[in-house]
PDB file of C-alpha atoms and ligand atoms in Angstrom:
ATOM      1  CA  MET D   1     -39.346-224.061 172.637  1.00  0.00           C
ATOM      2  CA  ARG D   2     -39.581-225.169 176.225  1.00  0.00           C
ATOM      3  CA  LEU D   3     -39.326-222.804 179.204  1.00  0.00           C
ATOM      4  CA  THR D   4     -38.491-224.257 182.625  1.00  0.00           C
ATOM      5  CA  VAL D   5     -38.647-221.889 185.582  1.00  0.00           C
ATOM      6  CA  VAL D   6     -35.534-222.545 187.668  1.00  0.00           C
ATOM      7  CA  GLY D   7     -36.142-219.648 190.054  1.00  0.00           C
ATOM      8  CA  CYS D   8     -38.654-216.813 189.987  1.00  0.00           C
ATOM      9  CA  CYS D   9     -38.614-215.177 193.404  1.00  0.00           C
ATOM     10  CA  GLY D  10     -38.505-211.385 193.208  1.00  0.00           C
ATOM     11  CA  SER D  11     -35.498-209.379 194.394  1.00  0.00           C
ATOM     12  CA  PHE D  12     -33.954-212.159 196.543  1.00  0.00           C
ATOM     13  CA  ALA D  13     -34.259-215.898 197.098  1.00  0.00           C
ATOM     14  CA  GLY D  14     -37.351-216.781 199.107  1.00  0.00           C
ATOM     15  CA  PRO D  15     -38.391-219.596 201.441  1.00  0.00           C
ATOM     16  CA  ALA D  16     -39.864-221.557 198.537  1.00  0.00           C
ATOM     17  CA  GLY D  17     -37.343-220.940 195.807  1.00  0.00           C
ATOM     18  CA  ALA D  18     -34.452-219.136 194.181  1.00  0.00           C
ATOM     19  CA  ALA D  19     -34.315-215.734 192.515  1.00  0.00           C
ATOM     20  CA  SER D  20     -34.704-215.303 188.747  1.00  0.00           C
ATOM     21  CA  SER D  21     -33.455-217.955 186.354  1.00  0.00           C
ATOM     22  CA  TYR D  22     -35.182-219.414 183.298  1.00  0.00           C
ATOM     23  CA  LEU D  23     -34.034-222.341 181.186  1.00  0.00           C
ATOM     24  CA  LEU D  24     -34.923-222.421 177.482  1.00  0.00           C
ATOM     25  CA  GLU D  25     -34.528-225.597 175.429  1.00  0.00           C
ATOM     26  CA  GLN D  26     -34.970-226.195 171.727  1.00  0.00           C
ATOM     27  CA  GLU D  27     -34.033-229.089 169.465  1.00  0.00           C
ATOM     28  CA  ASP D  28     -32.341-228.277 166.160  1.00  0.00           C
ATOM     29  CA  GLU D  29     -32.920-230.075 162.836  1.00  0.00           C
ATOM     30  CA  ASP D  30     -30.307-232.693 163.720  1.00  0.00           C
ATOM     31  CA  GLY D  31     -32.052-233.567 166.975  1.00  0.00           C
ATOM     32  CA  ARG D  32     -29.489-231.876 169.237  1.00  0.00           C
ATOM     33  CA  THR D  33     -31.084-230.087 172.184  1.00  0.00           C
ATOM     34  CA  TRP D  34     -29.748-226.557 172.731  1.00  0.00           C
ATOM     35  CA  ARG D  35     -29.979-224.972 176.159  1.00  0.00           C
ATOM     36  CA  ILE D  36     -29.678-221.358 177.230  1.00  0.00           C
ATOM     37  CA  LEU D  37     -30.293-219.716 180.580  1.00  0.00           C
ATOM     38  CA  LEU D  38     -31.876-216.313 180.981  1.00  0.00           C
ATOM     39  CA  ASP D  39     -30.420-214.995 184.265  1.00  0.00           C
ATOM     40  CA  LEU D  40     -28.891-216.973 187.128  1.00  0.00           C
ATOM     41  CA  GLY D  41     -29.876-215.109 190.285  1.00  0.00           C
ATOM     42  CA  SER D  42     -29.252-215.779 193.965  1.00  0.00           C
ATOM     43  CA  GLY D  43     -29.830-219.410 194.869  1.00  0.00           C
ATOM     44  CA  ALA D  44     -30.660-220.552 191.328  1.00  0.00           C
ATOM     45  CA  PHE D  45     -27.600-222.694 190.607  1.00  0.00           C
ATOM     46  CA  GLY D  46     -28.880-225.272 193.151  1.00  0.00           C
ATOM     47  CA  PRO D  47     -32.222-226.066 191.487  1.00  0.00           C
ATOM     48  CA  LEU D  48     -30.678-225.745 188.010  1.00  0.00           C
ATOM     49  CA  GLN D  49     -28.784-228.964 188.769  1.00  0.00           C
ATOM     50  CA  ALA D  50     -32.092-230.717 189.486  1.00  0.00           C
ATOM     51  CA  HIS D  51     -33.245-229.908 185.932  1.00  0.00           C
ATOM     52  CA  ILE D  52     -30.148-230.426 183.782  1.00  0.00           C
ATOM     53  CA  ASP D  53     -26.458-231.219 183.845  1.00  0.00           C
ATOM     54  CA  PRO D  54     -25.181-227.601 183.762  1.00  0.00           C
ATOM     55  CA  ALA D  55     -22.348-228.750 181.458  1.00  0.00           C
ATOM     56  CA  THR D  56     -24.957-229.054 178.695  1.00  0.00           C
ATOM     57  CA  LEU D  57     -25.592-225.291 178.691  1.00  0.00           C
ATOM     58  CA  ASP D  58     -24.743-223.521 175.431  1.00  0.00           C
ATOM     59  CA  ALA D  59     -24.901-219.942 176.747  1.00  0.00           C
ATOM     60  CA  VAL D  60     -26.199-217.710 179.518  1.00  0.00           C
ATOM     61  CA  VAL D  61     -27.849-214.334 178.917  1.00  0.00           C
ATOM     62  CA  ILE D  62     -27.988-211.946 181.878  1.00  0.00           C
ATOM     63  CA  SER D  63     -30.603-209.175 181.868  1.00  0.00           C
ATOM     64  CA  HIS D  64     -28.867-206.835 184.326  1.00  0.00           C
ATOM     65  CA  LEU D  65     -26.303-206.734 187.090  1.00  0.00           C
ATOM     66  CA  HIS D  66     -28.500-206.994 190.168  1.00  0.00           C
ATOM     67  CA  PRO D  67     -27.591-209.959 192.396  1.00  0.00           C
ATOM     68  CA  ASP D  68     -31.024-211.570 192.060  1.00  0.00           C
ATOM     69  CA  HIS D  69     -30.233-211.967 188.341  1.00  0.00           C
ATOM     70  CA  PHE D  70     -26.511-212.807 188.113  1.00  0.00           C
ATOM     71  CA  LEU D  71     -25.036-213.778 191.486  1.00  0.00           C
ATOM     72  CA  ASP D  72     -25.107-217.570 191.064  1.00  0.00           C
ATOM     73  CA  LEU D  73     -22.762-217.285 188.078  1.00  0.00           C
ATOM     74  CA  THR D  74     -20.191-217.609 190.886  1.00  0.00           C
ATOM     75  CA  GLY D  75     -21.358-221.204 191.441  1.00  0.00           C
ATOM     76  CA  LEU D  76     -21.562-221.942 187.720  1.00  0.00           C
ATOM     77  CA  GLU D  77     -18.006-220.647 187.305  1.00  0.00           C
ATOM     78  CA  VAL D  78     -16.659-223.033 189.950  1.00  0.00           C
ATOM     79  CA  PHE D  79     -18.595-225.882 188.311  1.00  0.00           C
ATOM     80  CA  TRP D  80     -17.161-224.958 184.905  1.00  0.00           C
ATOM     81  CA  ALA D  81     -13.566-224.189 185.885  1.00  0.00           C
ATOM     82  CA  TYR D  82     -12.887-227.189 188.148  1.00  0.00           C
ATOM     83  CA  ASN D  83     -14.991-229.796 186.338  1.00  0.00           C
ATOM     84  CA  ALA D  84     -13.381-233.201 185.769  1.00  0.00           C
ATOM     85  CA  ARG D  85     -14.539-232.892 182.175  1.00  0.00           C
ATOM     86  CA  ASP D  86     -12.759-230.477 179.850  1.00  0.00           C
ATOM     87  CA  LEU D  87     -15.573-228.021 179.134  1.00  0.00           C
ATOM     88  CA  PRO D  88     -15.441-225.499 176.276  1.00  0.00           C
ATOM     89  CA  ARG D  89     -15.520-221.821 177.271  1.00  0.00           C
ATOM     90  CA  LEU D  90     -19.121-220.843 178.028  1.00  0.00           C
ATOM     91  CA  PRO D  91     -20.487-217.680 176.337  1.00  0.00           C
ATOM     92  CA  ILE D  92     -21.989-215.277 178.897  1.00  0.00           C
ATOM     93  CA  PHE D  93     -23.948-212.418 177.300  1.00  0.00           C
ATOM     94  CA  ALA D  94     -24.467-209.617 179.825  1.00  0.00           C
ATOM     95  CA  PRO D  95     -24.386-205.864 180.343  1.00  0.00           C
ATOM     96  CA  ASP D  96     -20.899-204.405 180.214  1.00  0.00           C
ATOM     97  CA  GLY D  97     -19.086-204.798 183.532  1.00  0.00           C
ATOM     98  CA  LEU D  98     -20.135-208.314 184.522  1.00  0.00           C
ATOM     99  CA  ALA D  99     -16.571-209.690 184.517  1.00  0.00           C
ATOM    100  CA  HIS D 100     -15.452-206.827 186.759  1.00  0.00           C
ATOM    101  CA  ARG D 101     -18.389-207.447 189.092  1.00  0.00           C
ATOM    102  CA  LEU D 102     -17.578-211.158 189.397  1.00  0.00           C
ATOM    103  CA  ARG D 103     -13.927-210.320 190.127  1.00  0.00           C
ATOM    104  CA  ALA D 104     -15.087-208.057 192.966  1.00  0.00           C
ATOM    105  CA  VAL D 105     -17.383-210.704 194.457  1.00  0.00           C
ATOM    106  CA  LEU D 106     -14.668-213.339 194.202  1.00  0.00           C
ATOM    107  CA  GLY D 107     -11.903-211.029 195.434  1.00  0.00           C
ATOM    108  CA  ARG D 108      -9.413-211.694 192.660  1.00  0.00           C
ATOM    109  CA  GLU D 109      -7.506-209.629 190.081  1.00  0.00           C
ATOM    110  CA  GLY D 110      -8.327-211.327 186.793  1.00  0.00           C
ATOM    111  CA  ASP D 111     -10.902-213.626 185.244  1.00  0.00           C
ATOM    112  CA  VAL D 112      -8.998-216.912 185.610  1.00  0.00           C
ATOM    113  CA  PRO D 113      -9.918-218.820 188.800  1.00  0.00           C
ATOM    114  CA  ASP D 114      -7.032-219.821 191.092  1.00  0.00           C
ATOM    115  CA  GLY D 115      -5.280-223.049 190.145  1.00  0.00           C
ATOM    116  CA  VAL D 116      -6.623-223.366 186.611  1.00  0.00           C
ATOM    117  CA  THR D 117      -5.011-222.164 183.421  1.00  0.00           C
ATOM    118  CA  CYS D 118      -7.878-221.111 181.194  1.00  0.00           C
ATOM    119  CA  LEU D 119     -10.913-218.864 181.288  1.00  0.00           C
ATOM    120  CA  PRO D 120     -14.183-220.682 182.046  1.00  0.00           C
ATOM    121  CA  PHE D 121     -16.382-217.891 180.670  1.00  0.00           C
ATOM    122  CA  ASP D 122     -16.365-215.992 177.385  1.00  0.00           C
ATOM    123  CA  HIS D 123     -17.783-212.588 178.416  1.00  0.00           C
ATOM    124  CA  ARG D 124     -19.760-210.850 175.664  1.00  0.00           C
ATOM    125  CA  PRO D 125     -21.308-207.411 176.374  1.00  0.00           C
ATOM    126  CA  ILE D 126     -24.865-206.827 175.151  1.00  0.00           C
ATOM    127  CA  ARG D 127     -26.470-203.594 173.917  1.00  0.00           C
ATOM    128  CA  ASP D 128     -29.845-202.348 172.758  1.00  0.00           C
ATOM    129  CA  GLY D 129     -30.813-203.639 169.331  1.00  0.00           C
ATOM    130  CA  GLN D 130     -28.312-206.496 169.320  1.00  0.00           C
ATOM    131  CA  GLU D 131     -29.307-209.771 167.656  1.00  0.00           C
ATOM    132  CA  ILE D 132     -27.745-212.915 169.094  1.00  0.00           C
ATOM    133  CA  GLU D 133     -27.808-216.320 167.428  1.00  0.00           C
ATOM    134  CA  ILE D 134     -27.187-219.424 169.524  1.00  0.00           C
ATOM    135  CA  GLY D 135     -27.999-222.662 167.691  1.00  0.00           C
ATOM    136  CA  PRO D 136     -31.744-222.507 166.912  1.00  0.00           C
ATOM    137  CA  PHE D 137     -32.313-219.459 169.181  1.00  0.00           C
ATOM    138  CA  ARG D 138     -32.540-215.922 167.757  1.00  0.00           C
ATOM    139  CA  ILE D 139     -32.484-213.335 170.530  1.00  0.00           C
ATOM    140  CA  GLU D 140     -33.283-209.646 170.169  1.00  0.00           C
ATOM    141  CA  ILE D 141     -31.950-207.515 173.024  1.00  0.00           C
ATOM    142  CA  GLY D 142     -33.773-204.342 174.080  1.00  0.00           C
ATOM    143  CA  ALA D 143     -32.922-201.751 176.741  1.00  0.00           C
ATOM    144  CA  VAL D 144     -35.763-201.457 179.247  1.00  0.00           C
ATOM    145  CA  ARG D 145     -36.469-199.134 182.187  1.00  0.00           C
ATOM    146  CA  HIS D 146     -34.932-200.023 185.557  1.00  0.00           C
ATOM    147  CA  THR D 147     -32.600-198.531 188.159  1.00  0.00           C
ATOM    148  CA  VAL D 148     -29.499-199.808 186.349  1.00  0.00           C
ATOM    149  CA  GLU D 149     -28.794-200.672 182.698  1.00  0.00           C
ATOM    150  CA  SER D 150     -31.284-203.467 182.092  1.00  0.00           C
ATOM    151  CA  PHE D 151     -32.345-205.503 179.089  1.00  0.00           C
ATOM    152  CA  GLY D 152     -35.390-207.454 177.993  1.00  0.00           C
ATOM    153  CA  MET D 153     -35.163-210.233 175.423  1.00  0.00           C
ATOM    154  CA  ARG D 154     -37.291-211.522 172.577  1.00  0.00           C
ATOM    155  CA  VAL D 155     -36.338-215.136 171.891  1.00  0.00           C
ATOM    156  CA  ALA D 156     -37.521-216.903 168.733  1.00  0.00           C
ATOM    157  CA  ALA D 157     -36.963-220.631 168.229  1.00  0.00           C
ATOM    158  CA  GLY D 158     -38.809-223.571 166.678  1.00  0.00           C
ATOM    159  CA  GLY D 159     -41.540-221.279 165.323  1.00  0.00           C
ATOM    160  CA  GLY D 160     -42.357-219.895 168.780  1.00  0.00           C
ATOM    161  CA  VAL D 161     -41.596-216.585 170.469  1.00  0.00           C
ATOM    162  CA  LEU D 162     -40.917-215.994 174.163  1.00  0.00           C
ATOM    163  CA  THR D 163     -40.297-212.507 175.516  1.00  0.00           C
ATOM    164  CA  TYR D 164     -38.628-212.003 178.889  1.00  0.00           C
ATOM    165  CA  SER D 165     -39.072-208.571 180.434  1.00  0.00           C
ATOM    166  CA  GLY D 166     -36.011-208.621 182.680  1.00  0.00           C
ATOM    167  CA  ASP D 167     -36.619-206.031 185.407  1.00  0.00           C
ATOM    168  CA  THR D 168     -38.466-202.993 184.085  1.00  0.00           C
ATOM    169  CA  ASP D 169     -41.183-200.445 184.585  1.00  0.00           C
ATOM    170  CA  THR D 170     -43.528-199.605 181.715  1.00  0.00           C
ATOM    171  CA  CYS D 171     -41.651-198.588 178.540  1.00  0.00           C
ATOM    172  CA  ASP D 172     -42.084-198.662 174.759  1.00  0.00           C
ATOM    173  CA  ARG D 173     -39.101-200.949 174.199  1.00  0.00           C
ATOM    174  CA  LEU D 174     -40.764-203.659 176.289  1.00  0.00           C
ATOM    175  CA  LEU D 175     -43.824-203.479 174.044  1.00  0.00           C
ATOM    176  CA  GLU D 176     -41.650-203.789 170.921  1.00  0.00           C
ATOM    177  CA  LEU D 177     -39.943-206.867 172.353  1.00  0.00           C
ATOM    178  CA  ALA D 178     -43.237-208.510 173.361  1.00  0.00           C
ATOM    179  CA  ARG D 179     -45.256-207.888 170.184  1.00  0.00           C
ATOM    180  CA  GLY D 180     -47.451-210.944 169.570  1.00  0.00           C
ATOM    181  CA  ALA D 181     -45.336-213.170 171.834  1.00  0.00           C
ATOM    182  CA  ASP D 182     -46.608-216.697 172.469  1.00  0.00           C
ATOM    183  CA  VAL D 183     -45.242-216.539 176.001  1.00  0.00           C
ATOM    184  CA  PHE D 184     -44.660-213.192 177.685  1.00  0.00           C
ATOM    185  CA  LEU D 185     -42.594-213.906 180.786  1.00  0.00           C
ATOM    186  CA  CYS D 186     -43.070-210.624 182.553  1.00  0.00           C
ATOM    187  CA  GLU D 187     -42.084-209.315 185.940  1.00  0.00           C
ATOM    188  CA  ALA D 188     -44.730-207.895 188.266  1.00  0.00           C
ATOM    189  CA  GLY D 189     -42.601-207.015 191.263  1.00  0.00           C
ATOM    190  CA  TYR D 190     -44.773-204.260 192.659  1.00  0.00           C
ATOM    191  CA  ILE D 191     -48.358-203.788 193.812  1.00  0.00           C
ATOM    192  CA  GLU D 192     -50.508-200.844 192.768  1.00  0.00           C
ATOM    193  CA  GLY D 193     -50.909-198.418 195.660  1.00  0.00           C
ATOM    194  CA  ARG D 194     -48.431-200.082 198.012  1.00  0.00           C
ATOM    195  CA  ASP D 195     -45.441-199.257 195.806  1.00  0.00           C
ATOM    196  CA  ASP D 196     -46.595-196.052 194.093  1.00  0.00           C
ATOM    197  CA  ARG D 197     -43.763-194.067 195.676  1.00  0.00           C
ATOM    198  CA  PHE D 198     -41.252-195.921 193.454  1.00  0.00           C
ATOM    199  CA  SER D 199     -41.151-195.247 189.728  1.00  0.00           C
ATOM    200  CA  GLY D 200     -38.929-196.569 186.963  1.00  0.00           C
ATOM    201  CA  VAL D 201     -38.161-199.762 188.889  1.00  0.00           C
ATOM    202  CA  HIS D 202     -40.731-202.558 188.461  1.00  0.00           C
ATOM    203  CA  LEU D 203     -44.038-203.333 186.825  1.00  0.00           C
ATOM    204  CA  THR D 204     -47.142-204.287 188.800  1.00  0.00           C
ATOM    205  CA  GLY D 205     -49.661-206.982 187.931  1.00  0.00           C
ATOM    206  CA  ARG D 206     -51.773-204.297 186.317  1.00  0.00           C
ATOM    207  CA  ARG D 207     -48.923-202.768 184.298  1.00  0.00           C
ATOM    208  CA  ALA D 208     -47.747-206.214 183.156  1.00  0.00           C
ATOM    209  CA  GLY D 209     -51.320-207.039 182.104  1.00  0.00           C
ATOM    210  CA  GLU D 210     -51.664-203.751 180.258  1.00  0.00           C
ATOM    211  CA  ALA D 211     -48.442-204.467 178.361  1.00  0.00           C
ATOM    212  CA  ALA D 212     -49.607-207.998 177.481  1.00  0.00           C
ATOM    213  CA  ALA D 213     -52.947-206.669 176.245  1.00  0.00           C
ATOM    214  CA  ALA D 214     -51.293-203.891 174.221  1.00  0.00           C
ATOM    215  CA  VAL D 215     -49.041-206.308 172.316  1.00  0.00           C
ATOM    216  CA  GLY D 216     -51.573-209.122 171.919  1.00  0.00           C
ATOM    217  CA  ALA D 217     -49.531-211.678 173.846  1.00  0.00           C
ATOM    218  CA  ARG D 218     -51.000-215.191 173.639  1.00  0.00           C
ATOM    219  CA  SER D 219     -50.109-215.973 177.244  1.00  0.00           C
ATOM    220  CA  LEU D 220     -48.626-214.150 180.192  1.00  0.00           C
ATOM    221  CA  VAL D 221     -46.418-215.718 182.835  1.00  0.00           C
ATOM    222  CA  LEU D 222     -46.082-213.395 185.832  1.00  0.00           C
ATOM    223  CA  THR D 223     -42.794-213.554 187.677  1.00  0.00           C
ATOM    224  CA  HIS D 224     -40.451-211.754 190.110  1.00  0.00           C
ATOM    225  CA  ILE D 225     -43.012-211.744 192.943  1.00  0.00           C
ATOM    226  CA  ALA D 226     -41.224-211.010 196.237  1.00  0.00           C
ATOM    227  CA  PRO D 227     -41.920-213.120 199.360  1.00  0.00           C
ATOM    228  CA  TRP D 228     -43.692-210.178 201.051  1.00  0.00           C
ATOM    229  CA  THR D 229     -46.244-209.948 198.211  1.00  0.00           C
ATOM    230  CA  ASP D 230     -49.505-211.907 198.062  1.00  0.00           C
ATOM    231  CA  PRO D 231     -49.530-213.369 194.513  1.00  0.00           C
ATOM    232  CA  GLU D 232     -53.347-213.366 194.542  1.00  0.00           C
ATOM    233  CA  VAL D 233     -53.285-209.561 194.677  1.00  0.00           C
ATOM    234  CA  THR D 234     -50.930-209.465 191.673  1.00  0.00           C
ATOM    235  CA  LEU D 235     -53.090-211.944 189.781  1.00  0.00           C
ATOM    236  CA  ALA D 236     -56.288-209.990 190.464  1.00  0.00           C
ATOM    237  CA  GLU D 237     -54.648-206.771 189.202  1.00  0.00           C
ATOM    238  CA  THR D 238     -53.624-208.538 186.001  1.00  0.00           C
ATOM    239  CA  ARG D 239     -56.965-210.260 185.410  1.00  0.00           C
ATOM    240  CA  ALA D 240     -58.700-206.887 185.525  1.00  0.00           C
ATOM    241  CA  VAL D 241     -56.853-205.690 182.413  1.00  0.00           C
ATOM    242  CA  PHE D 242     -55.792-208.818 180.457  1.00  0.00           C
ATOM    243  CA  ASP D 243     -58.217-211.567 179.469  1.00  0.00           C
ATOM    244  CA  GLY D 244     -55.668-213.933 177.909  1.00  0.00           C
ATOM    245  CA  GLN D 245     -54.082-216.924 179.638  1.00  0.00           C
ATOM    246  CA  ILE D 246     -52.256-215.938 182.847  1.00  0.00           C
ATOM    247  CA  THR D 247     -49.938-218.242 184.801  1.00  0.00           C
ATOM    248  CA  MET D 248     -48.039-217.431 187.976  1.00  0.00           C
ATOM    249  CA  ALA D 249     -44.415-218.530 187.619  1.00  0.00           C
ATOM    250  CA  ARG D 250     -43.335-221.136 190.174  1.00  0.00           C
ATOM    251  CA  PRO D 251     -40.202-223.265 190.525  1.00  0.00           C
ATOM    252  CA  ALA D 252     -40.153-226.133 187.995  1.00  0.00           C
ATOM    253  CA  LEU D 253     -43.057-224.737 185.953  1.00  0.00           C
ATOM    254  CA  VAL D 254     -42.699-225.871 182.323  1.00  0.00           C
ATOM    255  CA  VAL D 255     -44.316-223.985 179.438  1.00  0.00           C
ATOM    256  CA  GLU D 256     -44.033-225.033 175.783  1.00  0.00           C
ATOM    257  CA  THR D 257     -44.568-222.338 173.162  1.00  0.00           C
ATOM    258  CA  GLU D 258     -46.064-225.014 170.872  1.00  0.00           C
ATOM    259  CA  SER D 259     -48.883-225.808 173.315  1.00  0.00           C
ATOM    260  CA  VAL D 260     -49.577-222.089 173.795  1.00  0.00           C
ATOM    261  CA  ARG D 261     -49.867-221.688 170.007  1.00  0.00           C
ATOM    262  CA  ALA D 262     -52.363-224.559 169.948  1.00  0.00           C
ATOM    263  CA  LEU D 263     -54.718-222.739 172.328  1.00  0.00           C
ATOM    264  CA  PRO D 264     -58.042-221.699 170.770  1.00  0.00           C
TER     265      PRO D 264
HETATM  266 ZN1   ZN T 301     -34.801-208.372 190.107  1.00  0.00          ZN
HETATM  267 ZN1   ZN T 302     -33.223-205.452 189.181  1.00  0.00          ZN
END
């Protein structure tokens, strides 16, 4: 399974890249490449087009309804609804209420864009414990700890496992989702000390590292670092508690679960 970081900036798009969006690709036994997106936050639909033709997406899974994780679905919807090609309805797995939220942003009554006759998106609510199958991907959904209903995901495909934290503070469900993951794509939005007055919102480098160590993750990719945070501080916090492979997410970073599994 191949992960491509489309955007990884924490909380809002930054000067060097978009907010959260991660592309996963996996070939099936017939050689067809399946593509799913985990989140499509502010600014991420732009760089997505530099990586793939968005029409080749098979589904999108949204972790929670904060704009830095779903807002660029507005761009994807325009692309899908008004495309010269006749595209099949795209499954969008998301917390309940996404369709309503998009209607509010777009200022319209229903889910059908003006001037077209059919729905571009097939909205499918997600819940804790749900198992989703999309081509070769098996996705386990788990409710994590954030300021709004928020979900992490454990994605298995091609013999590899990638866990995405979504936005969360420390919680048991995150550990269940990340058990033995080849790639643990984990947010570290806060800094120890600086952000101690907030709880139940984000992890820090240290808390992400502690989670990775607790579950025996093979590698940790730290993400959701805001522009006002020095990533070296986050990295140092993590290194102090996790001695596995650590990578800072950056736009266009590619990680293959197969190469992680081949590590000594
Ligand atoms: Zn966020
Ligand atoms: Zn959030």
